[in-house]
Short mmCIF file of C-alpha atoms in Angstrom, two decimals:
data_model
loop_
_atom_site.label_atom_id
_atom_site.label_comp_id
_atom_site.label_asym_id
_atom_site.label_seq_id
_atom_site.Cartn_x
_atom_site.Cartn_y
_atom_site.Cartn_z
CA MET A 757 -20.60 20.63 -33.18
CA SER A 758 -18.86 18.34 -31.00
CA GLY A 759 -17.26 19.63 -27.67
CA PHE A 760 -13.82 19.16 -26.51
CA VAL A 761 -12.32 17.21 -23.52
CA SER A 762 -9.66 18.50 -21.21
CA PHE A 763 -7.78 15.88 -19.15
CA VAL A 764 -6.39 18.01 -16.17
CA SER A 765 -4.21 16.49 -13.56
CA ALA A 766 -4.87 18.16 -10.14
CA GLY A 767 -2.03 16.66 -8.32
CA PRO A 768 -2.44 15.00 -4.88
CA GLY A 769 -4.84 17.49 -3.41
CA ASP A 770 -3.12 21.14 -2.89
CA PRO A 771 -4.50 23.40 -5.20
CA GLU A 772 -1.23 25.54 -5.26
CA LEU A 773 0.23 22.38 -7.18
CA LEU A 774 -2.37 22.80 -10.01
CA THR A 775 -0.76 23.80 -13.10
CA MET A 776 -1.62 27.56 -14.41
CA LYS A 777 -2.75 25.56 -17.37
CA GLY A 778 -5.17 23.33 -15.71
CA ALA A 779 -6.53 26.21 -13.55
CA THR A 780 -7.32 27.91 -16.85
CA ARG A 781 -9.24 24.93 -18.35
CA LEU A 782 -11.12 24.57 -15.02
CA ARG A 783 -12.44 28.39 -15.37
CA GLU A 784 -13.29 27.66 -19.05
CA ALA A 785 -15.24 24.47 -18.50
CA ASP A 786 -18.98 24.24 -18.92
CA VAL A 787 -18.81 20.58 -17.21
CA VAL A 788 -16.34 19.15 -14.79
CA LEU A 789 -16.36 15.38 -14.05
CA TYR A 790 -13.93 15.08 -11.07
CA ASP A 791 -12.37 12.17 -9.10
CA ASP A 792 -12.76 12.21 -5.24
CA LEU A 793 -9.21 12.97 -4.63
CA ALA A 794 -9.42 15.96 -6.98
CA SER A 795 -12.29 17.66 -5.40
CA GLY A 796 -12.21 20.22 -2.21
CA ALA A 797 -10.81 23.44 -2.80
CA ILE A 798 -9.52 22.79 -6.27
CA LEU A 799 -13.21 22.80 -7.63
CA ASP A 800 -13.46 26.42 -6.43
CA LEU A 801 -11.54 27.24 -9.42
CA ALA A 802 -14.23 26.33 -11.75
CA ARG A 803 -16.53 28.95 -13.12
CA SER A 804 -20.01 29.83 -11.48
CA GLY A 805 -22.50 27.71 -13.12
CA ALA A 806 -20.38 25.06 -14.18
CA ASN A 807 -21.88 21.45 -13.81
CA LEU A 808 -19.62 19.45 -11.48
CA VAL A 809 -20.30 15.77 -11.84
CA ALA A 810 -18.79 13.53 -9.10
CA VAL A 811 -17.13 10.21 -10.89
CA GLY A 812 -14.40 8.95 -8.50
CA LYS A 813 -13.56 5.52 -7.69
CA ARG A 814 -12.51 4.42 -4.15
CA ALA A 815 -11.46 1.23 -3.04
CA GLY A 816 -14.31 -0.18 -0.68
CA ARG A 817 -16.71 2.39 -1.53
CA LEU A 818 -19.65 2.59 -3.98
CA SER A 819 -18.14 4.08 -7.10
CA ALA A 820 -18.83 5.10 -10.68
CA LYS A 821 -18.21 2.17 -13.12
CA GLN A 822 -15.48 2.94 -15.70
CA HIS A 823 -17.83 2.46 -18.68
CA HIS A 824 -20.25 5.15 -17.14
CA VAL A 825 -17.43 7.72 -16.76
CA SER A 826 -16.59 7.09 -20.25
CA ARG A 827 -19.93 7.39 -21.29
CA LEU A 828 -20.51 10.71 -19.74
CA LEU A 829 -17.51 11.99 -21.36
CA VAL A 830 -18.73 11.35 -24.54
CA ASP A 831 -22.25 12.45 -24.24
CA TYR A 832 -21.25 15.92 -22.62
CA ALA A 833 -18.80 16.43 -25.12
CA ALA A 834 -21.02 15.55 -28.08
CA ALA A 835 -23.38 18.02 -26.95
CA GLY A 836 -21.02 20.67 -27.84
CA VAL A 837 -19.85 21.74 -24.19
CA ARG A 838 -16.17 22.10 -22.87
CA VAL A 839 -15.35 19.26 -20.57
CA VAL A 840 -12.76 18.96 -18.08
CA ARG A 841 -12.13 15.63 -16.65
CA LEU A 842 -10.31 16.35 -13.49
CA LYS A 843 -8.08 13.55 -12.06
CA SER A 844 -5.75 13.24 -9.13
CA GLY A 845 -2.33 13.33 -9.31
CA ASP A 846 -0.90 12.99 -12.86
CA ALA A 847 -3.67 11.68 -15.13
CA GLY A 848 -1.23 9.39 -16.95
CA ILE A 849 -0.17 7.48 -13.97
CA PHE A 850 -2.52 4.76 -13.06
CA GLY A 851 -5.62 7.00 -13.79
CA ARG A 852 -7.55 4.74 -16.10
CA LEU A 853 -6.76 7.46 -18.52
CA GLU A 854 -6.37 5.01 -21.56
CA GLU A 855 -10.21 3.66 -21.43
CA GLU A 856 -11.35 7.30 -21.44
CA ILE A 857 -9.15 8.60 -24.40
CA GLU A 858 -10.26 5.27 -26.19
CA ALA A 859 -14.01 5.99 -25.63
CA LEU A 860 -13.49 9.69 -27.01
CA ARG A 861 -11.44 8.49 -30.05
CA ALA A 862 -14.38 6.13 -31.09
CA ALA A 863 -16.62 8.93 -30.76
CA GLY A 864 -14.32 11.19 -32.87
CA ILE A 865 -14.25 13.81 -30.04
CA GLY A 866 -10.93 15.60 -29.47
CA TYR A 867 -9.02 16.13 -26.12
CA GLU A 868 -6.17 17.25 -24.57
CA ILE A 869 -3.94 15.95 -21.62
CA ILE A 870 -2.74 18.49 -19.10
CA SER A 871 -0.01 17.10 -16.79
CA GLY A 872 0.40 17.48 -13.40
CA VAL A 873 2.42 16.63 -10.25
CA THR A 874 2.36 12.84 -9.16
CA SER A 875 2.03 11.93 -5.67
CA ALA A 876 5.66 10.24 -5.81
CA SER A 877 7.20 13.49 -6.17
CA VAL A 878 5.09 15.27 -3.49
CA ALA A 879 5.73 12.84 -0.93
CA ALA A 880 9.53 12.60 -1.74
CA ALA A 881 9.53 16.79 -1.51
CA GLN A 882 7.56 16.87 1.85
CA ALA A 883 9.94 14.30 3.39
CA GLY A 884 12.74 16.61 2.10
CA ILE A 885 14.42 13.99 -0.06
CA PRO A 886 15.09 13.62 -3.56
CA LEU A 887 13.59 10.46 -5.47
CA THR A 888 17.04 9.86 -7.17
CA ARG A 889 20.42 9.91 -5.69
CA ARG A 890 23.65 10.34 -7.82
CA LEU A 891 25.49 7.21 -6.75
CA THR A 892 22.97 4.83 -5.12
CA SER A 893 19.71 5.32 -6.85
CA ARG A 894 19.88 6.12 -10.59
CA ARG A 895 16.45 4.64 -11.54
CA VAL A 896 12.92 5.29 -10.48
CA GLN A 897 10.15 2.87 -10.93
CA PHE A 898 6.30 3.20 -10.33
CA VAL A 899 4.32 0.05 -9.85
CA THR A 900 0.67 -0.45 -8.95
CA GLY A 901 -0.17 -2.46 -5.78
CA ALA A 902 -3.77 -3.71 -6.88
CA ASP A 903 -4.87 -5.39 -10.06
CA VAL A 904 -8.13 -4.84 -11.27
CA THR A 905 -9.50 -7.12 -8.61
CA GLY A 906 -7.92 -5.16 -5.82
CA GLU A 907 -5.16 -7.89 -5.13
CA LEU A 908 -1.63 -7.82 -5.45
CA PRO A 909 -0.67 -8.19 -9.20
CA ALA A 910 0.64 -11.85 -9.83
CA ASP A 911 3.08 -10.70 -12.87
CA LEU A 912 5.23 -7.99 -11.14
CA ASN A 913 8.77 -8.13 -12.10
CA TRP A 914 10.17 -9.10 -8.65
CA ALA A 915 14.04 -8.91 -9.64
CA ALA A 916 13.56 -5.26 -10.57
CA LEU A 917 11.23 -4.43 -7.57
CA ALA A 918 14.01 -5.93 -5.37
CA ASP A 919 16.64 -4.21 -6.63
CA PRO A 920 18.33 -2.20 -3.68
CA GLU A 921 19.84 0.37 -5.95
CA ALA A 922 16.53 1.73 -7.27
CA THR A 923 13.77 3.94 -5.62
CA THR A 924 10.43 2.41 -6.09
CA VAL A 925 6.92 3.76 -5.67
CA VAL A 926 3.98 2.07 -4.84
CA TYR A 927 0.43 3.22 -5.61
CA MET A 928 -2.71 1.87 -4.62
CA GLY A 929 -0.84 -0.48 -2.45
CA ARG A 930 -1.56 0.20 1.40
CA ARG A 931 -3.52 -3.19 1.73
CA THR A 932 -1.49 -5.48 -0.21
CA PHE A 933 2.04 -3.88 0.87
CA PRO A 934 2.56 -6.83 3.63
CA ALA A 935 2.32 -9.37 0.82
CA LEU A 936 4.52 -7.32 -1.49
CA ALA A 937 7.20 -6.72 1.04
CA ALA A 938 7.07 -10.70 1.90
CA ARG A 939 7.78 -11.31 -1.87
CA LEU A 940 10.51 -8.57 -2.05
CA ILE A 941 12.42 -10.05 1.08
CA ALA A 942 12.12 -13.63 -0.50
CA HIS A 943 13.66 -12.01 -3.65
CA GLY A 944 16.68 -10.86 -1.55
CA LEU A 945 15.70 -7.26 -0.60
CA ALA A 946 16.77 -6.37 2.98
CA PRO A 947 14.17 -6.39 5.73
CA ASP A 948 15.70 -3.07 6.72
CA THR A 949 15.46 -1.24 3.59
CA PRO A 950 14.28 2.28 3.97
CA ALA A 951 10.38 3.02 3.21
CA LEU A 952 8.22 5.94 3.38
CA LEU A 953 4.37 6.04 3.90
CA ALA A 954 2.61 9.02 2.73
CA GLU A 955 -1.12 9.66 3.45
CA SER A 956 -3.24 12.24 2.49
CA LEU A 957 -0.67 14.41 0.46
CA GLY A 958 -1.60 17.98 0.20
CA HIS A 959 -4.43 17.76 2.94
CA ALA A 960 -4.43 19.07 6.22
CA ASP A 961 -4.12 15.58 7.94
CA GLU A 962 -1.09 14.80 5.79
CA ARG A 963 1.19 12.08 7.56
CA LEU A 964 4.75 11.03 6.77
CA LEU A 965 6.23 7.93 8.25
CA ARG A 966 9.99 7.00 7.78
CA THR A 967 10.48 3.32 8.67
CA THR A 968 11.57 0.22 6.98
CA ILE A 969 9.94 -2.38 4.57
CA ALA A 970 9.65 -5.13 7.13
CA ALA A 971 8.31 -2.62 9.86
CA LEU A 972 5.87 -0.79 7.43
CA ALA A 973 4.62 -4.28 6.34
CA GLU A 974 4.05 -5.49 9.98
CA GLN A 975 2.18 -2.33 10.74
CA LEU A 976 -0.11 -2.58 7.76
CA THR A 977 -0.76 -5.99 8.57
CA HIS A 978 -2.74 -4.91 11.87
CA ALA A 979 -3.98 -1.70 10.51
CA GLY A 980 -7.69 -1.18 10.27
CA ALA A 981 -9.39 -0.43 6.87
CA ALA A 982 -7.65 2.59 5.14
CA THR A 983 -9.42 5.95 5.11
CA ALA A 984 -7.03 8.11 3.54
CA ALA A 985 -4.83 7.80 0.32
CA ALA A 986 -1.59 6.47 0.54
CA VAL A 987 1.69 6.17 -1.40
CA ILE A 988 4.60 4.03 -0.56
CA LEU A 989 8.27 4.73 -1.22
CA PHE A 990 10.98 2.28 -0.73
CA GLY A 991 14.86 1.52 -1.54
CA ALA A 992 18.00 3.73 -1.69
CA LEU A 993 16.03 6.70 -0.24
CA ALA A 994 18.19 9.36 1.07
CA PRO A 995 18.50 9.98 4.76
CA GLU A 996 16.01 11.96 6.70
CA ARG A 997 16.61 15.74 6.61
CA GLY A 998 18.07 17.00 9.86
#
């Protein structure tokens, strides 16, 4: 008998942001395949005796290959067990979910997707601001700052990203943001456009930096290798809370 896979979205790291449905699936699972950013205290919710398997991928570090992760999902589920694939943030946002679903479909294995809180929402909430503004930011757009090679994607919609009346969220873009900011400014976005860098969301070392796109690009140009996960927001952000 084939097993079943639950894709559980863990949020950015704070266990209290995990949905009740996600917590239930963790307690029921026989095997949990988890990302680096979805580990820590959240794994304490897994039942005693569950097999916990680290399959995280982090830039600049030795990581599990995607085809290996997909193969593990198929093999465990084919053995008839309940599998949780624990992904950070929301599994459907830049989480390589499509590749893993395709592998399960090809093997005839059932699955479900349990949505979660993405880091964009948490970053705005922690900064005390909304992602949208009724008069000045009626659109939110999510973009990846790195392609499959780790470089800034060449086919981004620069006109949309340089729209001063949108809120833009950049995932996996800390290293490439200086190049991204230069292209945005070249396409007409003001250098003093507000920006927010949010690091280690949901963790004890969480850090929020309110700045501008030009100042942030300058800072990240001279920063060392990244050791913390980060998301960057820019555009028509609400003023800092008083």
